[in-house]
Coordinates of C-alpha atoms in Angstrom, one line a residue:
X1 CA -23.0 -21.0 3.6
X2 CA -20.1 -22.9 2.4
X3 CA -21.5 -26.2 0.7
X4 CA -18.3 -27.6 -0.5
X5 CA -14.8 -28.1 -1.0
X6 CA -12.3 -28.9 -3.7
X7 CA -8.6 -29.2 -3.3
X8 CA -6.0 -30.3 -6.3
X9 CA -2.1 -30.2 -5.1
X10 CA -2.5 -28.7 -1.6
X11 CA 0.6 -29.6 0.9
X12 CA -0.3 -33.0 1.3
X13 CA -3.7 -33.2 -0.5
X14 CA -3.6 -34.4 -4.0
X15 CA -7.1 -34.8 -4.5
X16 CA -9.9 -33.8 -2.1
X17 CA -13.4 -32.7 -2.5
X18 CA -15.7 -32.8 0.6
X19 CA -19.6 -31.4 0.9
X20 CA -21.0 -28.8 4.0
X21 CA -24.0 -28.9 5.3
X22 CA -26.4 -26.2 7.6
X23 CA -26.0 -26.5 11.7
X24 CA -22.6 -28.2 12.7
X25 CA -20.2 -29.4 10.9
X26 CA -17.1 -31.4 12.6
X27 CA -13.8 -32.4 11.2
X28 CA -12.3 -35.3 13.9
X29 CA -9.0 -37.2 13.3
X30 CA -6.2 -38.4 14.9
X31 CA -3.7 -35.1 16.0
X32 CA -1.8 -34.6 12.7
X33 CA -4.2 -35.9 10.5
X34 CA -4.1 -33.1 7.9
X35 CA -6.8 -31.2 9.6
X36 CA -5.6 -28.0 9.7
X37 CA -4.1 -28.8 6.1
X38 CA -7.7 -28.2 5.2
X39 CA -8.1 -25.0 6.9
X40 CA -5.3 -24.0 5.6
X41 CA -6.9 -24.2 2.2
X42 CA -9.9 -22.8 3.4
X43 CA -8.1 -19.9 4.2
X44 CA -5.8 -19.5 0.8
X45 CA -9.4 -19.6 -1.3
X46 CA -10.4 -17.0 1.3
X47 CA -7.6 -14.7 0.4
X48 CA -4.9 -15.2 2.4
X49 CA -1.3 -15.4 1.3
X50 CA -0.2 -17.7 -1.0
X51 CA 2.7 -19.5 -0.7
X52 CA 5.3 -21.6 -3.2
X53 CA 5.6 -24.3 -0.3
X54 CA 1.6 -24.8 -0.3
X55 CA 2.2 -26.5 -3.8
X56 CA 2.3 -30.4 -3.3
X57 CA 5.7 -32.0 -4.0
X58 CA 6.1 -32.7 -7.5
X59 CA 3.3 -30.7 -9.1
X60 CA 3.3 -27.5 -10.8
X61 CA 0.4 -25.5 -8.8
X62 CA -2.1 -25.8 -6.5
X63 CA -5.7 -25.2 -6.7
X64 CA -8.7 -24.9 -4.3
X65 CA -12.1 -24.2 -5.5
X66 CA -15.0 -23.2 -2.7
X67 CA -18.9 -22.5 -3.6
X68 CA -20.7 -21.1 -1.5
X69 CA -24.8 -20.9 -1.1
X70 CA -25.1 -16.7 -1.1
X71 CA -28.8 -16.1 -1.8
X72 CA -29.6 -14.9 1.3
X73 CA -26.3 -12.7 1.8
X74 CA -27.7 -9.1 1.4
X75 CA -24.7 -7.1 1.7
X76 CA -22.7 -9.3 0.2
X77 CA -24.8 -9.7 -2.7
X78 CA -24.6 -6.0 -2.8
X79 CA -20.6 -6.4 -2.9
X80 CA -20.7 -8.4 -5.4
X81 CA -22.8 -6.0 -7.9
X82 CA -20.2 -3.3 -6.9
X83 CA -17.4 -5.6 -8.0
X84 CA -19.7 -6.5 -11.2
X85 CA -19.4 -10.3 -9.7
X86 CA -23.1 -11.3 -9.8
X87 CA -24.0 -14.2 -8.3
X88 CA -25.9 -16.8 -10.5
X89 CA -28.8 -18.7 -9.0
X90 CA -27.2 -17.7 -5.5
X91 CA -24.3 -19.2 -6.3
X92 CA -21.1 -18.3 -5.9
X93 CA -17.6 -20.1 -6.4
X94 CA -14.2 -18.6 -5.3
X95 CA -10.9 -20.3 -7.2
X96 CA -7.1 -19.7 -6.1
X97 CA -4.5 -21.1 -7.7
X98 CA -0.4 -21.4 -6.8
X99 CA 2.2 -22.2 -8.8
X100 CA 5.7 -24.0 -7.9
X101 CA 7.1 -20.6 -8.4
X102 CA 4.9 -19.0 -5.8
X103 CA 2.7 -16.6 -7.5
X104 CA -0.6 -16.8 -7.8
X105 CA -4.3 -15.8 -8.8
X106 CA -8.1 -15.6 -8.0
X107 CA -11.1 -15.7 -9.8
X108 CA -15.0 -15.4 -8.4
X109 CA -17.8 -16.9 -10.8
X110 CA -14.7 -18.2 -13.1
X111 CA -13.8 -13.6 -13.4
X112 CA -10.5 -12.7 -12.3
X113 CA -9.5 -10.6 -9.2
X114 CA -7.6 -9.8 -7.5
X115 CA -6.3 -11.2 -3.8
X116 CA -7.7 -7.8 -2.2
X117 CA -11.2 -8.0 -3.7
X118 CA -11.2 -11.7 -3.0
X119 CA -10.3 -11.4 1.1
X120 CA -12.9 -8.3 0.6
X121 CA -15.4 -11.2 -0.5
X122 CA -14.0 -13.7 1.7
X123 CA -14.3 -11.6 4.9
X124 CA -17.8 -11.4 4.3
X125 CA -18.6 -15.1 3.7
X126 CA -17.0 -16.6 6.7
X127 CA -15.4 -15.5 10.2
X128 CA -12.6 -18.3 11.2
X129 CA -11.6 -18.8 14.9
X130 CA -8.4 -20.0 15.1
X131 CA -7.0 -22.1 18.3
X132 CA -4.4 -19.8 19.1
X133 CA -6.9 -16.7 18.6
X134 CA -7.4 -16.3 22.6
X135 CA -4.1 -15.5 22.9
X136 CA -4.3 -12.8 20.7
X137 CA -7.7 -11.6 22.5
X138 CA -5.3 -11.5 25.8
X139 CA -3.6 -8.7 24.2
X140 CA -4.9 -5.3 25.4
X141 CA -4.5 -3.5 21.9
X142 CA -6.9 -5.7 20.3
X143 CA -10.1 -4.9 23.3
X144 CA -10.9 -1.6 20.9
X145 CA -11.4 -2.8 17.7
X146 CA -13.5 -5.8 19.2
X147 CA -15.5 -3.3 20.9
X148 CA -15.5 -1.1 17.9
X149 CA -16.9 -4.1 15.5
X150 CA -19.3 -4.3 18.1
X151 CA -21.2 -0.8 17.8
X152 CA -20.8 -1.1 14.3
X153 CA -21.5 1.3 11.8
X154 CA -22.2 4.6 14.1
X155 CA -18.5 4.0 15.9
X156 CA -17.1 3.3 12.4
X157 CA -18.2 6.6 11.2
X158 CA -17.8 8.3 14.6
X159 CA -13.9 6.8 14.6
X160 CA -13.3 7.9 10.8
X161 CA -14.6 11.5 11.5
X162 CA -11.8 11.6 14.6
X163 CA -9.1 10.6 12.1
X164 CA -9.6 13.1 9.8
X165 CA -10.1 15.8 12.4
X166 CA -6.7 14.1 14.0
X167 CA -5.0 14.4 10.6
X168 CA -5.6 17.8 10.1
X169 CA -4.5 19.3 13.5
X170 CA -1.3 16.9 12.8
X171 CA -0.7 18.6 9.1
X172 CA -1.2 22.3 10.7
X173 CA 0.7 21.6 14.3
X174 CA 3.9 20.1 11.5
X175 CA 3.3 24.1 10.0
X176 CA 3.4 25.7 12.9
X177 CA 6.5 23.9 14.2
X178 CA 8.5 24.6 10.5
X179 CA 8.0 28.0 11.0
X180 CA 8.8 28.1 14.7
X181 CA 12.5 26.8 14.0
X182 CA 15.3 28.6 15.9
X183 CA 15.3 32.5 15.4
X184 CA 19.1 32.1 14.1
X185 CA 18.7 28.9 11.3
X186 CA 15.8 31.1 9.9
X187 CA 17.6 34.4 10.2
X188 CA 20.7 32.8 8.5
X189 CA 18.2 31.0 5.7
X190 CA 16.7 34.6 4.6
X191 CA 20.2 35.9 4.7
X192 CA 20.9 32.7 2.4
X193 CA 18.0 33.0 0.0
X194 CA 18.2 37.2 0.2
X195 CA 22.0 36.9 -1.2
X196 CA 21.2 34.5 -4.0
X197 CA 18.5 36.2 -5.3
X198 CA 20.0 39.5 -5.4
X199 CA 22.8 38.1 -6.7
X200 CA 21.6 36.4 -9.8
X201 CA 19.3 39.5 -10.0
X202 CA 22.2 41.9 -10.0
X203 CA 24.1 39.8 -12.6
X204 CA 21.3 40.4 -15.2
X205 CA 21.6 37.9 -17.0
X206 CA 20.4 36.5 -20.8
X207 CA 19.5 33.2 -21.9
X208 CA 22.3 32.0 -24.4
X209 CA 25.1 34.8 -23.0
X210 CA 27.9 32.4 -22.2
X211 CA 28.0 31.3 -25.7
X212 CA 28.2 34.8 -27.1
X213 CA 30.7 35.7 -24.6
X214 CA 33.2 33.0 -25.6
X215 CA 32.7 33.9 -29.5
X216 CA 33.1 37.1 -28.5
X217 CA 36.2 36.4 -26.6
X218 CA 38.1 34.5 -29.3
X219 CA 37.2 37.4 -31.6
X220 CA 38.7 40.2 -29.4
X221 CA 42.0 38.1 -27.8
X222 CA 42.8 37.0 -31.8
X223 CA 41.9 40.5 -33.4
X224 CA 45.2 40.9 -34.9
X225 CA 46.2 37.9 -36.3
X226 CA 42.5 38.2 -37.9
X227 CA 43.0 41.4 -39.8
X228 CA 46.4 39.8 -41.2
X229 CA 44.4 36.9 -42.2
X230 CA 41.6 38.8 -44.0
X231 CA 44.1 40.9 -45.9
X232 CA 46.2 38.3 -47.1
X233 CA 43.0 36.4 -48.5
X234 CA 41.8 39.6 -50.0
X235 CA 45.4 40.4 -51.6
X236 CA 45.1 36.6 -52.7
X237 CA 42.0 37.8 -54.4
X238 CA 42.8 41.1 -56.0
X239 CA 46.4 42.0 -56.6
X240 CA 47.1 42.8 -60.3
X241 CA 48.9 39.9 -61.5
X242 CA 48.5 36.7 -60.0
X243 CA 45.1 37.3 -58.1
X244 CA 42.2 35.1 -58.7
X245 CA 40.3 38.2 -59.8
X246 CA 42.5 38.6 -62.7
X247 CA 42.6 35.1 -63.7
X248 CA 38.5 34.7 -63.7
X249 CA 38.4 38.1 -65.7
X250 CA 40.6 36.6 -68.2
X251 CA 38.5 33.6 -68.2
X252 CA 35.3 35.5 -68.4
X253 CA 36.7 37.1 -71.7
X254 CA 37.9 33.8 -73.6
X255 CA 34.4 31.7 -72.8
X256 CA 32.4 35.2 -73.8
X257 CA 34.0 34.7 -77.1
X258 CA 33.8 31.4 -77.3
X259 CA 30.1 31.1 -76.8
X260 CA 29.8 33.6 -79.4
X261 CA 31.0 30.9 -81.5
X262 CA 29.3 28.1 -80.2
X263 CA 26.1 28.5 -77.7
X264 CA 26.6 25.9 -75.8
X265 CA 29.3 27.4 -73.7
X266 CA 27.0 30.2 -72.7
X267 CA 26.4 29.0 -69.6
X268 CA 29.4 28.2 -68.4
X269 CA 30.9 31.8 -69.7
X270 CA 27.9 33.1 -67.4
X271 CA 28.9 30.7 -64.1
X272 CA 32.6 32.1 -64.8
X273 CA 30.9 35.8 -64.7
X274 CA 28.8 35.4 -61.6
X275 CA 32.1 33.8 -59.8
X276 CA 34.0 36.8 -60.6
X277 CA 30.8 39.3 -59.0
X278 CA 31.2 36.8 -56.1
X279 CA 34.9 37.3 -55.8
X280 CA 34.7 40.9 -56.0
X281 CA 32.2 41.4 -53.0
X282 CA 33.9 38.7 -50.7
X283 CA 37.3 41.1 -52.0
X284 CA 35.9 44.1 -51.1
X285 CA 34.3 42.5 -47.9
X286 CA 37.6 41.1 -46.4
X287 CA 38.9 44.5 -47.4
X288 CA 36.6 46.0 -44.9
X289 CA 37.0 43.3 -42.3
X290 CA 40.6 43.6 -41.8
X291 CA 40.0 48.1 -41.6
X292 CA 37.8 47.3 -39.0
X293 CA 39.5 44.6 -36.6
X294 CA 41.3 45.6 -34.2
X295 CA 42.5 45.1 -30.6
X296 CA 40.6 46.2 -28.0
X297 CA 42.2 45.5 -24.2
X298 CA 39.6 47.2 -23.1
X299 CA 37.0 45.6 -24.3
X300 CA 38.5 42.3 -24.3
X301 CA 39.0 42.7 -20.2
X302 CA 35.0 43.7 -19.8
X303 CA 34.4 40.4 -21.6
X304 CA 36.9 38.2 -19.4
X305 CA 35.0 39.4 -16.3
X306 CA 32.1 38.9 -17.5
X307 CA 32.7 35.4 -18.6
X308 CA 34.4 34.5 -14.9
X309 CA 31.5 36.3 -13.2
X310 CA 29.1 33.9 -15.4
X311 CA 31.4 31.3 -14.7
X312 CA 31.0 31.6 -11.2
X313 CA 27.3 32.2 -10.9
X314 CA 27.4 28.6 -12.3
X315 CA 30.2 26.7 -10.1
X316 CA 27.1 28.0 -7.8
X317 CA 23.7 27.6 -8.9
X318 CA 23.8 25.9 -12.2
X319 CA 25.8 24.4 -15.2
X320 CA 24.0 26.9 -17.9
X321 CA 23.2 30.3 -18.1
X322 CA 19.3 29.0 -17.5
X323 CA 19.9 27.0 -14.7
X324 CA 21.3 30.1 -13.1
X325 CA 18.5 32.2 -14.1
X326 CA 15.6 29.3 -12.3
X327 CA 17.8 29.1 -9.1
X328 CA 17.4 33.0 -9.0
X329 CA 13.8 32.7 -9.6
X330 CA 13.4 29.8 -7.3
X331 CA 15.0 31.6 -4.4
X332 CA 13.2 34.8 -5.0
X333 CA 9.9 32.4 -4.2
X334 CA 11.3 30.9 -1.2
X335 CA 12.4 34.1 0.0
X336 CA 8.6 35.2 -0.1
X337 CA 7.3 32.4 1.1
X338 CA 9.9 32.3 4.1
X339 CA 9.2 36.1 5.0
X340 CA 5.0 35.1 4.6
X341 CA 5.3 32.1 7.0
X342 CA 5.8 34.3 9.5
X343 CA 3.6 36.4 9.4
X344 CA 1.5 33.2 9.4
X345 CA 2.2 32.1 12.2
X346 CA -0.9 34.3 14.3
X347 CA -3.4 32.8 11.4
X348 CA -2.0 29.4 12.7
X349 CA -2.4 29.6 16.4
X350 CA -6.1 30.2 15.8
X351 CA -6.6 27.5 13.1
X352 CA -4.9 25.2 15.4
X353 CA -7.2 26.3 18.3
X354 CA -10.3 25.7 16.2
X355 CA -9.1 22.3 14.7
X356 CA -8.2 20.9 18.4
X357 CA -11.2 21.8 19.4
X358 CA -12.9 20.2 16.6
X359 CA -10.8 17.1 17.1
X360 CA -11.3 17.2 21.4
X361 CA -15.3 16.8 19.8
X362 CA -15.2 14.3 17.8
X363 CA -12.9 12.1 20.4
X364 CA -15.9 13.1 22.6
X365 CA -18.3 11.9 20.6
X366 CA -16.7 8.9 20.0
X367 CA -16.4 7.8 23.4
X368 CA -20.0 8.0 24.3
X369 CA -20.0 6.1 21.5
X370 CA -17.5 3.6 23.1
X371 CA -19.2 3.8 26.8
X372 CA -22.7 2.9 25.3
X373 CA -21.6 0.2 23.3
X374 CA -19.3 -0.9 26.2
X375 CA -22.3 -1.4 28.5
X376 CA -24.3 -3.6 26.0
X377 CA -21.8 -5.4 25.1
X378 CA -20.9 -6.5 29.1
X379 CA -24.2 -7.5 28.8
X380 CA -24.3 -9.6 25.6
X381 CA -20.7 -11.5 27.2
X382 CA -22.5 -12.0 30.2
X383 CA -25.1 -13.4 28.4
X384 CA -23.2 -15.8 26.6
X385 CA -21.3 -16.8 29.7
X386 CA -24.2 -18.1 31.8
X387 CA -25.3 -20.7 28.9
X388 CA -21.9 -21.4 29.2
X389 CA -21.9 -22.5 32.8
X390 CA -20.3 -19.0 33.9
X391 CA -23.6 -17.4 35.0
X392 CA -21.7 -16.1 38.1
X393 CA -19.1 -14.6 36.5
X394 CA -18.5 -10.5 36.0
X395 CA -17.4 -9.3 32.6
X396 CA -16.8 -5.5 31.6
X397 CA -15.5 -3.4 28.9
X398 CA -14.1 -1.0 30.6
X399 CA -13.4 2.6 28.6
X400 CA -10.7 4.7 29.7
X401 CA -9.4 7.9 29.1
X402 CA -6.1 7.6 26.9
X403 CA -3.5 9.4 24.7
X404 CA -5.4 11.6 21.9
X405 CA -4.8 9.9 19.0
X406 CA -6.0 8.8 14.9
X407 CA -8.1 6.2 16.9
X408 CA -9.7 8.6 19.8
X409 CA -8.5 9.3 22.8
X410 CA -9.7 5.7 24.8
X411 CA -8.4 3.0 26.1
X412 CA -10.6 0.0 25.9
X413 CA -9.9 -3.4 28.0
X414 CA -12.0 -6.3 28.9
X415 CA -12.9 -7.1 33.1
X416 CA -13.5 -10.2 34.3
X417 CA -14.5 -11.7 38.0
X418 CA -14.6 -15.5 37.4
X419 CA -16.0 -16.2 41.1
X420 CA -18.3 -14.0 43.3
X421 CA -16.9 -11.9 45.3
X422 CA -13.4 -11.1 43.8
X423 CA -12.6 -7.7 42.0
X424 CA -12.6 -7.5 38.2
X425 CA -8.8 -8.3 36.6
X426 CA -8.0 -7.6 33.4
X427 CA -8.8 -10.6 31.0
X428 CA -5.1 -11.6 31.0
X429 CA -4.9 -12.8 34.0
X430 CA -7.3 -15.6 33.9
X431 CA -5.5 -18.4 34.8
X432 CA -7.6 -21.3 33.7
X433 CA -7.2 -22.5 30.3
X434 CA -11.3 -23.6 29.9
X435 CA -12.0 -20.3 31.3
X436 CA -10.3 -18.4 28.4
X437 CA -11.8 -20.6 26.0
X438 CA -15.3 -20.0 27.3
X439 CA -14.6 -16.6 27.4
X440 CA -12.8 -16.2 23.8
X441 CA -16.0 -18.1 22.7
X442 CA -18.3 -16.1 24.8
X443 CA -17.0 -13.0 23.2
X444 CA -16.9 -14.7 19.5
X445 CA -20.7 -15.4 20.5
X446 CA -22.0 -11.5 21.1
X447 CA -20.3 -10.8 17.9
X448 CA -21.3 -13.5 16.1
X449 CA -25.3 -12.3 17.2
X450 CA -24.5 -9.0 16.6
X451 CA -23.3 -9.4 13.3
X452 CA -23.6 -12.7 11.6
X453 CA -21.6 -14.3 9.3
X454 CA -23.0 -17.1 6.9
X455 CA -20.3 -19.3 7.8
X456 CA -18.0 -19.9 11.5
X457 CA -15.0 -21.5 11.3
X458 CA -13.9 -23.1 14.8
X459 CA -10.3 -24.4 14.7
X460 CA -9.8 -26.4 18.2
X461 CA -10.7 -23.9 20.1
X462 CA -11.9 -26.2 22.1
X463 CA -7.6 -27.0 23.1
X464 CA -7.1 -27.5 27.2
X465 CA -10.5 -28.1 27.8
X466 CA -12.9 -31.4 29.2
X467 CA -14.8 -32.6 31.5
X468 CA -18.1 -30.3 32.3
X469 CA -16.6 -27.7 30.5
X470 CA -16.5 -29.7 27.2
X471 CA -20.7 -30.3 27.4
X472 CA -21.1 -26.6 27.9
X473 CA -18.9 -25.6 24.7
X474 CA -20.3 -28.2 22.8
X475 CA -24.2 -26.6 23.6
X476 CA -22.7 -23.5 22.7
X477 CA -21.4 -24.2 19.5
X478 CA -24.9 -26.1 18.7
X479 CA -26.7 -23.2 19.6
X480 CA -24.3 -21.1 17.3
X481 CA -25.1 -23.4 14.4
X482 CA -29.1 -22.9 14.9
X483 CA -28.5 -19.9 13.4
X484 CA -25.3 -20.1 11.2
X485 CA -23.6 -22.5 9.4
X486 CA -20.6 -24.2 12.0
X487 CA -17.4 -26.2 11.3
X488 CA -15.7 -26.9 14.0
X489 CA -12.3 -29.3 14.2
X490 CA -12.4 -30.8 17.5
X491 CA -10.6 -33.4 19.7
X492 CA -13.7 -33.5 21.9
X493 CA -16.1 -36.5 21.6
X494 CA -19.0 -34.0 23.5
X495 CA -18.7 -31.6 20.8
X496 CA -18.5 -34.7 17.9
X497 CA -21.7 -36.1 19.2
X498 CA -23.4 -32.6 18.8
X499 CA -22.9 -32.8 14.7
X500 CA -25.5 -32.4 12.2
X501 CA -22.5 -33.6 9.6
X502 CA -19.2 -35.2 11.0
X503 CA -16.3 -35.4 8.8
X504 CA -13.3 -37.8 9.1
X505 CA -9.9 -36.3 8.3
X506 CA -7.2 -39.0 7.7
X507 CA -3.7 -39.4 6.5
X508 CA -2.9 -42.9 4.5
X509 CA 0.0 -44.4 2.7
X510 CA -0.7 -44.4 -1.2
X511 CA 1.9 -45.9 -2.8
X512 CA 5.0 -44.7 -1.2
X513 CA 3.6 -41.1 -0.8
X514 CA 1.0 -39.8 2.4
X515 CA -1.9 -38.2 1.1
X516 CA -4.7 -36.9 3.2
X517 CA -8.3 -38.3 2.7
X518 CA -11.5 -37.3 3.9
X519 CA -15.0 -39.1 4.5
X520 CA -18.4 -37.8 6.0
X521 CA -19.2 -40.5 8.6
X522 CA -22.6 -41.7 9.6
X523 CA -24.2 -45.2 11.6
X524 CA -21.7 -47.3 12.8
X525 CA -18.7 -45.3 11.5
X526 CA -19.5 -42.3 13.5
X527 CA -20.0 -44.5 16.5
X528 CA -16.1 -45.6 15.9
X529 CA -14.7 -42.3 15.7
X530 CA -16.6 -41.1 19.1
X531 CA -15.6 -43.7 20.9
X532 CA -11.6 -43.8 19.3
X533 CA -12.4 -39.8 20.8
X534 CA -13.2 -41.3 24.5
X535 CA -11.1 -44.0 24.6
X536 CA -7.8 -43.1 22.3
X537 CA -6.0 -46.6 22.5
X538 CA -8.4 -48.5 23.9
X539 CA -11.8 -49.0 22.2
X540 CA -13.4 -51.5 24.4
X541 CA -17.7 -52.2 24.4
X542 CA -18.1 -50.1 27.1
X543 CA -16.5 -47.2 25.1
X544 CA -18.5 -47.9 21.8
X545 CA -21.7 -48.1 24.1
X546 CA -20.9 -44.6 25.8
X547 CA -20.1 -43.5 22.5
X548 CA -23.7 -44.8 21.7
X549 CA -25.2 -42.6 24.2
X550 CA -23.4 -39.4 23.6
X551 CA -24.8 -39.6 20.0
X552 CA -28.3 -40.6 21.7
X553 CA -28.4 -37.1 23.4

């Protein structure tokens, strides 16, 4: 049960807080008042979308703050352990705030959440009717999943096994049709894949072979101008006179001597001689080097073709010599797995048989489900409609066969006979704007008995309708709060003067800004507001004393 209300900064609220009680609540006011301004709120704290222009004009963010009595909530209290939100003392308040910006967060018992786990909780604390929400219950796509609240849980598991059993045929039927492409675009993609991977196959490649092809290569096309560079470095090493050899053999003498003489030069006479060994093996190795280089055209062709071979494999299938290599081995695999799909294709046909059948089940199921419920739930309406001065009138949820689909294979809409003797229509062609409110809340009725919510939220539901009509809503929506908390806003003075708490919604001038106030009315100022509902414009005694008597009864 909702027990109260704070909003800070809302649209045209800067400060609000107003208290709930059990049975029926009204909010009255003049049209524009700021009544659905409150709702509005209502619905934010409940988890809908925030919004940067729900911030009041001037301020940085808006805040709404509802607590709500949960002790006697028993799934919801289980919810709430799930989340880790326990509820202290059966308590339980629900904060949203927005800032200028536009973002915005949640918190449940003063914990964060977030907006998804709060219209989780939300959804389970209060079911709002909104006045436009029979227009949406015209709709033909919405008859199923009112129905399908209705059964409940068996329907909601019945409908979840369908779609899994619909998803699977849908995955394996997708197979099935891959494979079963044209004959020629899957003839031409083995050729494709067959080519590439014998290809790179036939190529036999290495890792790293294009870099040792291009040292290679400069070796082989350079050979000669090599072996004339490796003699004259060795000649510049070891001719007779001149040669570094000579000159570091002639050095190696002197600083022997000279470190007989004094020790200290030991070293250095022993660097000098180590040099010279040096010299002499680098001497004799260029010496060697330049015998053995030579030109090769032969050899030197094999490694051009190589190279543009490689270099073509890799205008292809790669910039390296590994990319090439994991195309080959990628095409190999789809090569396999190309030439196994089809011999997949009997394997599938069965599968697919099986899983249809499987599916064609569980749709079956599913609509018994439907029908049963279907037939209870005519019943419940019809119920509901005869306190509602409709006892004549036929209602049925008809269940039809329909396109297989994620959601069954039915097609559920609502029936209805207003008068005796006339065939059922479908519920969008109810003419009469009183009869599709008594319906709507006919309907909001069975599923409100079915599966209560602590809290109903009524937003003029009550639009297009007087007269008779207006008593009979008005003992509805009293009965409804026997057994659930009600708020209803309302223009109708029948449905006022059934209130166990009636609240006053206002707008008024405070300085030179409009805020919107709010004051629970009771005695004489109660009296005033019924009778400014029957009269409008003119209050006269005769309309304060009728208004008198409609609070009497």
């Amino acid at each position: 049960m909702l027990r109260s209300l704070s909003i800070r900064d809302f649209a045209l609220i800067d400060r609000l807080d107003v208290e709930f009680g059990q049975g029926l609540n009204v909010l009255t006011g003049e049209t524009g008042a700021g009544k659905s301004i409150v709702l509005s709120a209502l619905d934010l704290v409940l988890g809908e979308r925030a919004d940067a222009a729900m911030v009041r004009s001037g301020a940085g963010r808006a805040a709404v703050d509802a607590l709500f009595d949960v002790s006697a909530s028993g799934p919801l209290l289980s919810l709430l352990e799930e989340m880790g939100l326990p509820a202290e003392d059966g308590e339980l308040l629900l904060t949203r705030e927005v800032l200028a910006g536009g973002k915005s967060s949640a918190r449940v018992g003063g914990r964060p959440v977030s907006i998804a786990q709060l219209r989780q909780i939300g959804d389970g604390l209060v079911d709002i009717h909104g006045q436009h929400e029979h227009q949406s219950l015209l709709a033909v796509s919405r008859h199923s999943g009112v129905l399908d609240d209705w059964g409940g849980a068996p329907i909601a598991a019945s409908r979840a096994a369908c779609a899994e059993a619909f998803t699977a045929l849908r995955a394996l039927e997708r197979e099935r049709a891959s494979i079963e492409t044209e004959a020629s675009e899957r003839a031409r993609l083995l050729d494709l894949l067959a080519f590439q991977a014998r290809e790179i196959e036939e190529a036999s490649l290495r890792p790293g072979e294009d870099t040792e092809l291009e040292a290679a290569h400069r070796v082989l096309a350079n050979a000669q101008r090599l072996a004339e560079l490796a003699s004259q470095a060795g000649l510049a090493l070891a001719r007779d006179e001149g040669g570094a050899l000579d000159a570091l053999t002639a050095a190696q003498r002197a600083t022997q001597e000279a470190a007989a003489l004094d020790e200290r030069l030991a070293p250095v006479a022993q660097s000098i001689a180590s040099a010279r060994y040096d010299l002499e093996e680098v001497a004799r190795y260029l010496s060697r080097y330049a015998d053995t280089v030579e030109a090769n055209p032969q050899e030197l062709r094999q490694v051009e073709e190589r190279i543009e071979l490689l270099r073509g494999l890799k205008r292809k299938y790669g910039a390296t010599v590994e990319a090439v290599m994991e195309h080959g081995r990628e095409a190999a695999q789809r090569l396999a797995a190309v030439e196994r799909a089809e011999g997949r294709l009997p394997e599938l046909h069965e599968l697919i048989a099986k899983e249809r059948a499987r599916f064609d089940e569980r749709c079956a199921e599913l609509t018994a489900l439907r029908r049963d419920a279907a037939a209870r739930f005519s019943a419940a309406v019809a119920c509901e409609l005869a306190d509602l001065a409709m006892e004549r009138t036929r209602f049925e949820a008809l269940v039809e066969d329909a396109e297989p689909g994620a959601r069954g294979a039915d097609r559920v809409e609502f029936l209805i006979a207003p008068n005796p003797g006339e065939p059922l229509r479908p519920l969008a062609r109810i003419a009469s704007g009183g009869e599709i409110s008594r319906i709507m809340l006919a309907i909001k009725s069975a599923m409100a008995r079915r599966d209560p919510l602590p809290t109903m939220v009524f937003d003029e539901i009550d639009a297009g309708v007087g007269g008779r009509t207006a008593s009979v809503l008005a003992d509805k929506l009293a009965a409804l709060a026997a057994d659930a908390q009600v708020v209803c806003i309302t223009h109708l003075p029948q449905i006022a003067g059934r209130a166990s708490h009636h609240l006053l919604v206002e707008k008024v001038m405070q300085g030179e800004r409009t805020v919107v106030r709010m004051s629970a009315l009771a005695d004489e100022a109660r009296v005033e507001e019924v009778a400014r509902m029957l009269g409008g414009a003119a209050v006269t005694e005769a309309v304060v004393q009728s208004a008198r008597e409609l609070l009497a009864r």
